[in-house]
């Protein structure tokens, strides 16, 4: 057991933990999945498509924004949100890197966010049902 982690998450891991915490809620997952690549949505558009109240949507948008998964930009009187796919990808890569460094016997290996090695690792994980 790593005793150094029993009381607090290491500072280097906190951003990754925040991303995964934000994405741990099914409503926030659905909100993130509403975005098309490069699309900006207003809270009104999200409320219209989600089975949630405006207050609940505002809460979930704030959590996603604070985690860096969404970015907000004010446009006149509206706020438009865009998804930051790179932030989610960085979180996933951080987990893959951790597994490769600390659990090499589990079949994990160091993979970068792009390139053929990552595509092979993702394909192998899918094939294993992970």
PDB file of C-alpha atoms in Angstrom:
ATOM      1  CA  UNK A   1       0.000   0.000   0.000  1.00  0.00           C
ATOM      2  CA  UNK A   2       1.209   3.504  -0.782  1.00  0.00           C
ATOM      3  CA  UNK A   3       0.967   5.159   2.614  1.00  0.00           C
ATOM      4  CA  UNK A   4       1.735   8.552   1.093  1.00  0.00           C
ATOM      5  CA  UNK A   5      -1.713   8.585  -0.583  1.00  0.00           C
ATOM      6  CA  UNK A   6      -3.827   7.549   2.392  1.00  0.00           C
ATOM      7  CA  UNK A   7      -4.618  11.092   3.546  1.00  0.00           C
ATOM      8  CA  UNK A   8      -4.551  13.262   0.440  1.00  0.00           C
ATOM      9  CA  UNK A   9      -4.422  13.115  -3.323  1.00  0.00           C
ATOM     10  CA  UNK A  10      -1.014  14.225  -4.626  1.00  0.00           C
ATOM     11  CA  UNK A  11      -0.995  17.736  -6.057  1.00  0.00           C
ATOM     12  CA  UNK A  12       0.005  16.459  -9.508  1.00  0.00           C
ATOM     13  CA  UNK A  13      -3.065  14.191  -9.547  1.00  0.00           C
ATOM     14  CA  UNK A  14      -5.638  16.754  -8.349  1.00  0.00           C
ATOM     15  CA  UNK A  15      -6.571  18.082 -11.803  1.00  0.00           C
ATOM     16  CA  UNK A  16      -7.124  14.553 -13.082  1.00  0.00           C
ATOM     17  CA  UNK A  17      -9.208  13.720 -10.010  1.00  0.00           C
ATOM     18  CA  UNK A  18     -11.325  16.840 -10.572  1.00  0.00           C
ATOM     19  CA  UNK A  19     -12.012  15.835 -14.187  1.00  0.00           C
ATOM     20  CA  UNK A  20     -13.033  12.311 -13.212  1.00  0.00           C
ATOM     21  CA  UNK A  21     -15.147  13.578 -10.319  1.00  0.00           C
ATOM     22  CA  UNK A  22     -16.967  15.939 -12.679  1.00  0.00           C
ATOM     23  CA  UNK A  23     -17.532  13.149 -15.193  1.00  0.00           C
ATOM     24  CA  UNK A  24     -18.666  10.730 -12.490  1.00  0.00           C
ATOM     25  CA  UNK A  25     -22.218  12.062 -12.624  1.00  0.00           C
ATOM     26  CA  UNK A  26     -24.487  10.675 -15.387  1.00  0.00           C
ATOM     27  CA  UNK A  27     -26.187  14.056 -15.924  1.00  0.00           C
ATOM     28  CA  UNK A  28     -22.831  15.740 -16.495  1.00  0.00           C
ATOM     29  CA  UNK A  29     -21.811  12.952 -18.861  1.00  0.00           C
ATOM     30  CA  UNK A  30     -24.981  13.535 -20.884  1.00  0.00           C
ATOM     31  CA  UNK A  31     -24.384  17.283 -20.925  1.00  0.00           C
ATOM     32  CA  UNK A  32     -20.831  16.767 -22.220  1.00  0.00           C
ATOM     33  CA  UNK A  33     -22.050  14.316 -24.858  1.00  0.00           C
ATOM     34  CA  UNK A  34     -24.541  16.903 -26.184  1.00  0.00           C
ATOM     35  CA  UNK A  35     -21.717  18.939 -27.724  1.00  0.00           C
ATOM     36  CA  UNK A  36     -20.773  18.420 -31.350  1.00  0.00           C
ATOM     37  CA  UNK A  37     -17.106  19.122 -32.170  1.00  0.00           C
ATOM     38  CA  UNK A  38     -16.516  22.880 -31.997  1.00  0.00           C
ATOM     39  CA  UNK A  39     -20.141  23.587 -31.033  1.00  0.00           C
ATOM     40  CA  UNK A  40     -21.066  26.253 -28.478  1.00  0.00           C
ATOM     41  CA  UNK A  41     -24.278  25.762 -26.511  1.00  0.00           C
ATOM     42  CA  UNK A  42     -26.201  28.094 -24.223  1.00  0.00           C
ATOM     43  CA  UNK A  43     -27.697  26.946 -20.927  1.00  0.00           C
ATOM     44  CA  UNK A  44     -31.143  27.450 -22.504  1.00  0.00           C
ATOM     45  CA  UNK A  45     -30.301  24.958 -25.262  1.00  0.00           C
ATOM     46  CA  UNK A  46     -29.004  22.456 -22.733  1.00  0.00           C
ATOM     47  CA  UNK A  47     -32.075  22.845 -20.488  1.00  0.00           C
ATOM     48  CA  UNK A  48     -34.318  22.234 -23.506  1.00  0.00           C
ATOM     49  CA  UNK A  49     -32.507  18.966 -24.271  1.00  0.00           C
ATOM     50  CA  UNK A  50     -32.006  17.709 -20.704  1.00  0.00           C
ATOM     51  CA  UNK A  51     -34.533  16.327 -18.215  1.00  0.00           C
ATOM     52  CA  UNK A  52     -33.246  18.781 -15.597  1.00  0.00           C
ATOM     53  CA  UNK A  53     -34.321  22.124 -14.185  1.00  0.00           C
ATOM     54  CA  UNK A  54     -32.464  25.275 -15.160  1.00  0.00           C
ATOM     55  CA  UNK A  55     -30.957  25.402 -11.656  1.00  0.00           C
ATOM     56  CA  UNK A  56     -29.684  21.816 -11.917  1.00  0.00           C
ATOM     57  CA  UNK A  57     -28.202  22.468 -15.363  1.00  0.00           C
ATOM     58  CA  UNK A  58     -26.484  25.612 -14.037  1.00  0.00           C
ATOM     59  CA  UNK A  59     -24.973  23.565 -11.198  1.00  0.00           C
ATOM     60  CA  UNK A  60     -23.700  20.848 -13.548  1.00  0.00           C
ATOM     61  CA  UNK A  61     -22.284  23.416 -15.980  1.00  0.00           C
ATOM     62  CA  UNK A  62     -20.421  25.087 -13.110  1.00  0.00           C
ATOM     63  CA  UNK A  63     -18.910  21.750 -11.995  1.00  0.00           C
ATOM     64  CA  UNK A  64     -17.838  20.912 -15.556  1.00  0.00           C
ATOM     65  CA  UNK A  65     -16.414  24.416 -16.048  1.00  0.00           C
ATOM     66  CA  UNK A  66     -14.513  24.309 -12.743  1.00  0.00           C
ATOM     67  CA  UNK A  67     -13.011  20.960 -13.777  1.00  0.00           C
ATOM     68  CA  UNK A  68     -11.851  22.455 -17.084  1.00  0.00           C
ATOM     69  CA  UNK A  69     -14.078  20.166 -19.148  1.00  0.00           C
ATOM     70  CA  UNK A  70     -16.172  23.090 -20.433  1.00  0.00           C
ATOM     71  CA  UNK A  71     -15.219  26.666 -21.214  1.00  0.00           C
ATOM     72  CA  UNK A  72     -17.645  29.558 -20.900  1.00  0.00           C
ATOM     73  CA  UNK A  73     -17.611  32.637 -23.124  1.00  0.00           C
ATOM     74  CA  UNK A  74     -19.959  35.565 -22.708  1.00  0.00           C
ATOM     75  CA  UNK A  75     -21.604  36.627 -25.948  1.00  0.00           C
ATOM     76  CA  UNK A  76     -23.831  39.652 -25.372  1.00  0.00           C
ATOM     77  CA  UNK A  77     -26.312  38.631 -22.689  1.00  0.00           C
ATOM     78  CA  UNK A  78     -25.752  34.914 -23.240  1.00  0.00           C
ATOM     79  CA  UNK A  79     -23.064  32.583 -22.015  1.00  0.00           C
ATOM     80  CA  UNK A  80     -21.934  29.979 -24.509  1.00  0.00           C
ATOM     81  CA  UNK A  81     -20.204  26.796 -23.421  1.00  0.00           C
ATOM     82  CA  UNK A  82     -17.762  24.737 -25.457  1.00  0.00           C
ATOM     83  CA  UNK A  83     -16.334  21.330 -24.602  1.00  0.00           C
ATOM     84  CA  UNK A  84     -12.601  21.005 -24.018  1.00  0.00           C
ATOM     85  CA  UNK A  85     -11.867  17.562 -25.426  1.00  0.00           C
ATOM     86  CA  UNK A  86      -8.144  18.051 -24.824  1.00  0.00           C
ATOM     87  CA  UNK A  87      -8.724  18.367 -21.062  1.00  0.00           C
ATOM     88  CA  UNK A  88     -10.615  15.067 -20.978  1.00  0.00           C
ATOM     89  CA  UNK A  89      -7.922  13.434 -23.121  1.00  0.00           C
ATOM     90  CA  UNK A  90      -5.197  14.706 -20.752  1.00  0.00           C
ATOM     91  CA  UNK A  91      -7.042  13.141 -17.826  1.00  0.00           C
ATOM     92  CA  UNK A  92      -7.267   9.810 -19.609  1.00  0.00           C
ATOM     93  CA  UNK A  93      -3.604   9.919 -20.590  1.00  0.00           C
ATOM     94  CA  UNK A  94      -2.648  10.727 -16.978  1.00  0.00           C
ATOM     95  CA  UNK A  95      -4.444   7.573 -15.844  1.00  0.00           C
ATOM     96  CA  UNK A  96      -2.792   5.479 -18.567  1.00  0.00           C
ATOM     97  CA  UNK A  97       0.612   6.890 -17.625  1.00  0.00           C
ATOM     98  CA  UNK A  98      -0.008   6.138 -13.944  1.00  0.00           C
ATOM     99  CA  UNK A  99      -1.017   2.567 -14.725  1.00  0.00           C
ATOM    100  CA  UNK A 100       2.032   2.065 -16.930  1.00  0.00           C
ATOM    101  CA  UNK A 101       4.379   3.434 -14.272  1.00  0.00           C
ATOM    102  CA  UNK A 102       2.870   1.804 -11.190  1.00  0.00           C
ATOM    103  CA  UNK A 103       1.130  -1.342 -12.410  1.00  0.00           C
ATOM    104  CA  UNK A 104       3.242  -2.651 -15.291  1.00  0.00           C
ATOM    105  CA  UNK A 105       2.160  -6.242 -14.568  1.00  0.00           C
ATOM    106  CA  UNK A 106      -1.447  -5.266 -15.307  1.00  0.00           C
ATOM    107  CA  UNK A 107      -0.585  -4.950 -18.994  1.00  0.00           C
ATOM    108  CA  UNK A 108      -0.563  -1.163 -18.961  1.00  0.00           C
ATOM    109  CA  UNK A 109       2.214   0.625 -20.780  1.00  0.00           C
ATOM    110  CA  UNK A 110       3.181   4.207 -21.329  1.00  0.00           C
ATOM    111  CA  UNK A 111       1.077   5.704 -24.109  1.00  0.00           C
ATOM    112  CA  UNK A 112       1.035   9.258 -25.386  1.00  0.00           C
ATOM    113  CA  UNK A 113      -2.166  11.103 -26.213  1.00  0.00           C
ATOM    114  CA  UNK A 114      -1.636  10.696 -29.966  1.00  0.00           C
ATOM    115  CA  UNK A 115      -0.047   8.303 -32.358  1.00  0.00           C
ATOM    116  CA  UNK A 116      -0.169   4.639 -33.292  1.00  0.00           C
ATOM    117  CA  UNK A 117       0.835   3.364 -29.821  1.00  0.00           C
ATOM    118  CA  UNK A 118      -2.168   5.073 -28.267  1.00  0.00           C
ATOM    119  CA  UNK A 119      -4.512   3.767 -30.955  1.00  0.00           C
ATOM    120  CA  UNK A 120      -3.203   0.228 -30.352  1.00  0.00           C
ATOM    121  CA  UNK A 121      -3.655   0.618 -26.583  1.00  0.00           C
ATOM    122  CA  UNK A 122      -7.220   1.903 -26.987  1.00  0.00           C
ATOM    123  CA  UNK A 123      -8.043  -0.893 -29.440  1.00  0.00           C
ATOM    124  CA  UNK A 124      -6.583  -3.507 -27.083  1.00  0.00           C
ATOM    125  CA  UNK A 125      -8.559  -2.097 -24.144  1.00  0.00           C
ATOM    126  CA  UNK A 126     -11.753  -2.223 -26.187  1.00  0.00           C
ATOM    127  CA  UNK A 127     -11.026  -5.800 -27.231  1.00  0.00           C
ATOM    128  CA  UNK A 128     -10.565  -6.794 -23.575  1.00  0.00           C
ATOM    129  CA  UNK A 129     -13.873  -5.104 -22.753  1.00  0.00           C
ATOM    130  CA  UNK A 130     -12.241  -2.432 -20.604  1.00  0.00           C
TER     131      UNK A 130
END
